[in-house]
CSV table of C-alpha atoms in Angstrom, one decimal:
chain,number,residue,atom,x,y,z
A,180,MET,CA,87.2,-46.3,41.9
A,181,ASP,CA,83.9,-46.0,40.0
A,182,ARG,CA,82.8,-42.3,40.1
A,183,PHE,CA,79.2,-43.3,39.8
A,184,LYS,CA,79.5,-45.6,42.8
A,185,GLN,CA,81.0,-42.9,44.9
A,186,ILE,CA,78.1,-40.5,44.1
A,187,GLU,CA,75.6,-43.2,44.8
A,188,THR,CA,77.2,-44.0,48.1
A,189,PHE,CA,77.3,-40.3,49.1
A,190,VAL,CA,73.5,-40.0,48.4
A,191,GLN,CA,72.8,-43.2,50.3
A,192,VAL,CA,74.7,-42.2,53.4
A,193,ALA,CA,73.3,-38.7,53.4
A,194,GLU,CA,69.7,-40.0,53.1
A,195,ALA,CA,70.3,-42.7,55.7
A,196,GLY,CA,71.8,-40.3,58.2
A,197,SER,CA,74.8,-42.4,59.1
A,198,LEU,CA,77.4,-44.7,57.7
A,199,ALA,CA,76.1,-47.6,59.8
A,200,ALA,CA,72.5,-47.3,58.5
A,201,ALA,CA,73.6,-47.0,54.9
A,202,ALA,CA,76.0,-49.9,55.2
A,203,LEU,CA,73.3,-52.1,56.7
A,204,LYS,CA,71.0,-51.3,53.8
A,205,GLU,CA,73.6,-52.2,51.2
A,206,GLY,CA,75.0,-55.2,53.1
A,207,VAL,CA,78.6,-54.0,53.4
A,208,SER,CA,80.7,-52.7,56.2
A,209,PRO,CA,80.7,-49.0,57.1
A,210,VAL,CA,84.4,-48.9,56.4
A,211,ILE,CA,83.8,-49.6,52.7
A,212,LEU,CA,81.3,-46.8,52.5
A,213,GLY,CA,83.7,-44.5,54.3
A,214,ARG,CA,86.5,-45.2,51.8
A,215,ARG,CA,84.2,-44.4,48.9
A,216,ILE,CA,83.3,-41.0,50.4
A,217,ASP,CA,86.9,-40.3,51.3
A,218,ALA,CA,87.9,-41.0,47.6
A,219,LEU,CA,85.1,-38.7,46.4
A,220,GLU,CA,86.1,-35.8,48.7
A,221,LYS,CA,89.8,-36.3,47.8
A,222,ARG,CA,88.9,-36.2,44.1
A,223,LEU,CA,86.7,-33.1,44.5
A,224,GLY,CA,89.0,-31.4,47.0
A,225,ILE,CA,86.1,-30.5,49.2
A,226,LYS,CA,84.8,-31.7,52.5
A,227,LEU,CA,81.3,-33.0,51.9
A,228,MET,CA,80.3,-34.3,55.3
A,229,TYR,CA,81.4,-34.6,58.9
A,230,ARG,CA,80.8,-38.1,59.9
A,231,SER,CA,81.1,-40.9,62.4
A,232,THR,CA,79.7,-44.5,62.4
A,233,ARG,CA,76.5,-43.2,64.0
A,234,ARG,CA,75.8,-39.7,62.8
A,235,LEU,CA,76.9,-37.2,60.2
A,236,ALA,CA,76.4,-33.6,59.2
A,237,LEU,CA,76.6,-32.2,55.6
A,238,SER,CA,78.9,-29.3,54.9
A,239,GLU,CA,77.4,-26.3,53.1
A,240,GLU,CA,79.1,-27.5,49.9
A,241,GLY,CA,77.9,-31.1,50.6
A,242,GLY,CA,74.3,-30.0,50.9
A,243,ALA,CA,74.4,-28.3,47.5
A,244,PHE,CA,76.3,-31.2,45.9
A,245,LEU,CA,73.7,-33.6,47.3
A,246,GLU,CA,70.9,-32.0,45.4
A,247,ARG,CA,72.8,-32.2,42.1
A,248,CYS,CA,73.7,-35.8,42.8
A,249,LYS,CA,70.1,-36.8,43.5
A,250,GLN,CA,69.1,-35.2,40.2
A,251,LEU,CA,71.9,-37.0,38.4
A,252,LEU,CA,70.8,-40.4,39.8
A,253,GLY,CA,67.2,-39.7,39.0
A,254,ASP,CA,68.0,-38.8,35.4
A,255,TRP,CA,70.0,-42.0,35.2
A,256,GLU,CA,67.1,-44.1,36.5
A,257,MET,CA,64.7,-42.5,34.0
A,258,ALA,CA,67.1,-43.1,31.1
A,259,GLU,CA,67.2,-46.8,32.1
A,260,ASN,CA,63.4,-46.9,32.4
A,261,GLU,CA,63.0,-45.3,28.9
A,262,ILE,CA,65.3,-47.7,27.2
A,263,SER,CA,63.7,-50.6,29.0
A,264,ALA,CA,60.2,-49.5,28.1
A,265,GLY,CA,61.2,-49.4,24.4
A,266,ARG,CA,61.6,-53.2,24.5
A,267,HIS,CA,58.0,-53.7,25.5
A,268,ALA,CA,54.7,-53.1,23.7
A,269,VAL,CA,53.4,-49.5,23.8
A,270,SER,CA,50.3,-49.3,26.0
A,271,GLY,CA,48.2,-47.0,28.0
A,272,HIS,CA,45.6,-44.3,27.5
A,273,LEU,CA,46.7,-41.4,25.3
A,274,ILE,CA,44.6,-38.2,25.8
A,275,VAL,CA,45.0,-35.6,23.1
A,276,SER,CA,43.7,-32.0,22.7
A,277,ALA,CA,43.6,-30.4,19.3
A,278,PRO,CA,42.0,-27.4,17.6
A,279,ALA,CA,38.6,-28.5,16.2
A,280,ALA,CA,39.0,-28.2,12.5
A,281,PHE,CA,42.6,-29.2,12.4
A,282,GLY,CA,41.9,-32.2,14.7
A,283,ARG,CA,39.1,-33.5,12.6
A,284,LYS,CA,41.1,-33.3,9.4
A,285,HIS,CA,44.7,-33.9,10.4
A,286,VAL,CA,45.0,-35.6,13.8
A,287,ALA,CA,42.1,-37.9,14.6
A,288,PRO,CA,42.1,-39.5,11.1
A,289,HIS,CA,45.6,-40.9,11.7
A,290,ALA,CA,44.6,-42.6,15.0
A,291,PRO,CA,43.5,-45.9,13.4
A,292,ALA,CA,46.8,-46.4,11.7
A,293,PHE,CA,48.6,-45.8,15.0
A,294,LEU,CA,46.3,-48.2,16.8
A,295,ARG,CA,47.0,-50.9,14.2
A,296,LEU,CA,50.7,-50.6,15.1
A,297,HIS,CA,50.1,-50.3,18.8
A,298,PRO,CA,46.9,-52.2,19.7
A,299,GLU,CA,47.4,-51.9,23.4
A,300,VAL,CA,46.9,-48.1,23.3
A,301,GLN,CA,43.6,-46.3,23.8
A,302,ILE,CA,43.2,-42.8,22.4
A,303,SER,CA,40.8,-40.1,23.5
A,304,PHE,CA,40.5,-36.8,21.6
A,305,ASN,CA,39.1,-33.4,22.7
A,306,LEU,CA,38.7,-31.2,19.7
A,307,THR,CA,38.1,-27.6,20.7
A,308,ASP,CA,39.3,-24.2,19.7
A,309,ARG,CA,39.6,-23.3,23.4
A,310,VAL,CA,43.2,-23.3,24.6
A,311,VAL,CA,43.1,-26.1,27.3
A,312,ASP,CA,45.2,-26.4,30.4
A,313,ILE,CA,47.0,-29.6,29.5
A,314,VAL,CA,48.2,-30.4,33.0
A,315,ARG,CA,45.1,-29.3,35.0
A,316,GLU,CA,42.7,-31.0,32.6
A,317,GLY,CA,44.6,-34.2,32.4
A,318,TYR,CA,45.9,-34.3,28.8
A,319,ASP,CA,49.0,-36.2,27.8
A,320,MET,CA,49.7,-33.8,24.9
A,321,GLY,CA,48.1,-31.0,22.8
A,322,ILE,CA,48.3,-29.8,19.3
A,323,ARG,CA,48.8,-26.1,19.0
A,324,ILE,CA,48.9,-23.8,15.9
A,325,GLY,CA,51.2,-20.8,16.4
A,326,GLY,CA,51.2,-18.7,19.5
A,327,SER,CA,53.6,-18.7,22.5
A,328,VAL,CA,54.3,-21.9,24.4
A,329,ASP,CA,54.5,-22.0,28.2
A,330,PRO,CA,58.2,-22.6,29.3
A,331,ASN,CA,57.0,-25.5,31.4
A,332,PHE,CA,56.1,-27.4,28.2
A,333,VAL,CA,58.1,-29.1,25.5
A,334,ALA,CA,57.1,-28.0,22.0
A,335,VAL,CA,57.9,-30.2,19.0
A,336,LYS,CA,57.5,-28.7,15.5
A,337,LEU,CA,55.3,-31.0,13.4
A,338,ALA,CA,55.0,-28.8,10.3
A,339,GLN,CA,55.7,-25.4,8.9
A,340,ASN,CA,52.8,-23.0,8.7
A,341,ARG,CA,52.1,-19.3,8.0
A,342,ARG,CA,49.2,-17.0,8.9
A,343,VAL,CA,48.0,-14.9,6.0
A,344,VAL,CA,45.2,-12.5,5.1
A,345,CYS,CA,43.0,-13.8,2.3
A,346,GLY,CA,39.8,-13.1,0.3
A,347,THR,CA,38.1,-14.0,-2.9
A,348,PRO,CA,38.7,-12.3,-6.2
A,349,ALA,CA,35.1,-11.1,-6.1
A,350,TYR,CA,35.6,-9.5,-2.7
A,351,PHE,CA,38.7,-7.6,-3.9
A,352,ALA,CA,36.9,-6.5,-7.1
A,353,ARG,CA,34.2,-4.9,-5.0
A,354,HIS,CA,36.3,-3.5,-2.1
A,355,GLY,CA,39.8,-3.2,-3.4
A,356,ARG,CA,43.0,-4.8,-1.9
A,357,PRO,CA,44.5,-3.5,1.3
A,358,LYS,CA,48.1,-2.3,0.7
A,359,THR,CA,49.0,-1.5,4.3
A,360,LEU,CA,48.0,-2.9,7.7
A,361,GLU,CA,46.2,0.4,8.3
A,362,ASP,CA,44.0,-0.4,5.3
A,363,LEU,CA,42.4,-3.3,7.2
A,364,ALA,CA,40.3,-0.8,9.2
A,365,ARG,CA,38.3,-0.1,6.0
A,366,HIS,CA,37.6,-3.8,5.3
A,367,ASN,CA,35.1,-6.4,6.6
A,368,CYS,CA,37.3,-8.7,8.7
A,369,LEU,CA,36.0,-12.1,9.7
A,370,ALA,CA,37.4,-12.6,13.3
A,371,PHE,CA,37.5,-15.5,15.7
A,372,ASN,CA,35.8,-14.4,18.9
A,373,LEU,CA,36.4,-17.1,21.5
A,374,GLN,CA,37.8,-15.6,24.8
A,375,GLY,CA,38.5,-12.3,23.1
A,376,GLY,CA,40.4,-14.1,20.3
A,377,GLN,CA,41.1,-12.2,17.0
A,378,GLN,CA,38.8,-9.3,17.9
A,379,ARG,CA,41.8,-8.1,20.0
A,380,GLY,CA,43.7,-7.9,16.7
A,381,TRP,CA,45.5,-9.8,14.0
A,382,TYR,CA,49.2,-10.3,14.4
A,383,PHE,CA,51.8,-9.4,11.8
A,384,LYS,CA,55.6,-8.8,11.4
A,385,ARG,CA,56.6,-5.3,10.4
A,386,GLN,CA,60.3,-4.4,10.1
A,387,GLY,CA,61.1,-7.6,12.1
A,388,LYS,CA,58.8,-6.7,15.0
A,389,LEU,CA,55.5,-8.3,16.0
A,390,VAL,CA,52.6,-5.8,15.7
A,391,THR,CA,48.9,-6.1,16.4
A,392,THR,CA,46.3,-4.5,14.1
A,393,ARG,CA,42.7,-4.1,15.4
A,394,VAL,CA,40.1,-5.4,13.0
A,395,ALA,CA,36.3,-5.3,12.8
A,396,GLY,CA,33.5,-6.7,10.8
A,397,ASN,CA,29.8,-7.6,10.7
A,398,LEU,CA,30.5,-11.4,11.3
A,399,ASP,CA,32.5,-13.2,13.9
A,400,CYS,CA,32.3,-16.6,15.5
A,401,ASN,CA,34.2,-19.2,17.5
A,402,ASP,CA,34.5,-21.8,14.7
A,403,GLY,CA,37.4,-21.8,12.3
A,404,GLU,CA,35.6,-23.8,9.6
A,405,LEU,CA,32.8,-21.3,9.5
A,406,LEU,CA,35.2,-18.4,9.2
A,407,HIS,CA,36.8,-20.3,6.3
A,408,ARG,CA,33.5,-20.8,4.6
A,409,TRP,CA,32.5,-17.1,5.0
A,410,ALA,CA,35.8,-16.1,3.4
A,411,LEU,CA,35.1,-18.4,0.5
A,412,GLU,CA,31.7,-16.9,0.1
A,413,GLY,CA,33.3,-13.5,-0.4
A,414,LEU,CA,31.8,-12.1,2.8
A,415,GLY,CA,35.0,-10.5,4.1
A,416,LEU,CA,38.7,-11.0,4.7
A,417,GLY,CA,40.0,-14.0,6.6
A,418,TRP,CA,43.2,-14.4,8.7
A,419,ARG,CA,43.9,-18.1,8.0
A,420,SER,CA,46.7,-20.6,8.3
A,421,THR,CA,48.2,-21.8,5.1
A,422,TRP,CA,47.5,-25.5,6.1
A,423,GLU,CA,43.7,-24.9,5.7
A,424,ILE,CA,43.6,-22.8,2.4
A,425,GLN,CA,46.3,-24.5,0.3
A,426,ARG,CA,43.7,-26.0,-2.2
A,427,GLU,CA,41.8,-22.7,-2.6
A,428,LEU,CA,45.1,-20.8,-3.1
A,429,LEU,CA,46.1,-23.2,-5.9
A,430,SER,CA,42.6,-23.1,-7.5
A,431,GLY,CA,42.4,-19.3,-7.3
A,432,GLU,CA,39.3,-19.3,-5.1
A,433,LEU,CA,41.2,-17.4,-2.5
A,434,GLU,CA,44.1,-14.9,-2.9
A,435,THR,CA,46.4,-13.5,-0.3
A,436,VAL,CA,47.2,-9.9,0.4
A,437,LEU,CA,49.7,-8.1,2.7
A,438,ASP,CA,52.1,-11.0,2.3
A,439,GLU,CA,55.1,-8.9,3.2
A,440,TYR,CA,53.6,-8.6,6.7
A,441,ALA,CA,52.5,-12.3,7.0
A,442,LEU,CA,53.3,-14.0,10.3
A,443,PRO,CA,55.9,-16.5,9.3
A,444,ASP,CA,56.5,-18.6,12.4
A,445,TYR,CA,52.9,-19.8,13.1
A,446,ASP,CA,53.9,-23.5,13.0
A,447,ILE,CA,52.0,-26.6,13.9
A,448,LEU,CA,53.3,-27.9,17.2
A,449,ALA,CA,52.8,-30.8,19.6
A,450,VAL,CA,53.2,-29.8,23.2
A,451,TYR,CA,53.5,-31.8,26.4
A,452,PRO,CA,54.5,-31.1,30.0
A,453,GLN,CA,58.2,-31.1,30.8
A,454,GLN,CA,58.9,-34.2,32.7
A,455,ARG,CA,61.8,-36.6,33.1
A,456,PHE,CA,59.9,-39.6,31.7
A,457,GLN,CA,57.9,-39.2,28.5
A,458,PRO,CA,55.5,-42.1,27.9
A,459,ALA,CA,56.4,-44.0,24.7
A,460,ARG,CA,52.8,-43.6,23.4
A,461,VAL,CA,53.2,-39.8,23.4
A,462,ARG,CA,56.6,-39.9,21.7
A,463,LEU,CA,55.5,-42.3,19.0
A,464,PHE,CA,52.2,-40.5,18.2
A,465,ILE,CA,54.1,-37.2,17.8
A,466,GLU,CA,56.7,-38.9,15.6
A,467,GLN,CA,53.9,-40.5,13.5
A,468,LEU,CA,52.2,-37.1,12.9
A,469,ARG,CA,55.5,-35.4,12.1
A,470,GLN,CA,56.3,-38.1,9.4
A,471,ILE,CA,52.8,-37.9,7.9
A,472,TYR,CA,52.9,-34.1,7.6
A,473,ALA,CA,56.3,-34.3,5.9
A,474,ARG,CA,55.0,-36.3,3.0
A,475,PRO,CA,55.1,-34.5,-0.3
A,476,ASN,CA,51.8,-32.8,-1.2
A,477,TYR,CA,50.2,-33.9,2.1
A,478,TRP,CA,48.6,-30.5,2.8
A,479,ILE,CA,47.2,-30.2,-0.8
A,480,GLU,CA,45.9,-33.8,-1.0
A,481,ASN,CA,44.2,-33.6,2.5
A,482,ALA,CA,42.9,-30.1,2.3
């Protein structure tokens, strides 16, 4: 006998409250349903329910097994929905949050190409350096750069990235180069100040452990592009992602220091709430970004 049908029958009978009610819904006799449950109990070697044609009671093991079976059937239904949805045009409203500078340069510019492939989709962007609450604020997905990810979210790595300390050759000529993390206390550090931000400290890896170093300076702001510009003007040290300073590193306009302490796993991520059914528009947009970022020289050509 089909194992799946046995499980399906067990759930139907348990939810209906009796063999008779479940049989009436399926259009078969209660005897047939009883035989399926008998076979299931015999195979498992456990009594799942005490039953008659009019009433039943789940055993303790039956109650626990019922929850697992309902989850199994739900996952099966979602799998069928996903494969079925793939046969139809992608549609719906895709709402995306992304960091301001990164979103302007590397997320929103790729939307037109996505819409040409999927004209039934509408995309809305919120570009902000504030960490938004994706669920509460109604986003389908968010782009994050480094940091921890809530366990209730799925994180997909889009591209590799590091966080490094950088400055101009002119700045280093005037103030010297920090050799240790403690040396940062003697330098003008350009910090991000939104909701406490980097004024709480810059993060590094030392001897395999994450450490925080307090920094200070005479300039701070809540805009990453402005911090980038100030670093290029030689006004202080920046703590920047490699994605945004690739061109300047190649040209020599910026140089990195304290590389042995650089935060290595500060990757670019797409995050979305854990759920059994992921809309195709979310999955396909994430995959498009991942493929674009993987192109040779993408980060240099689009700096």
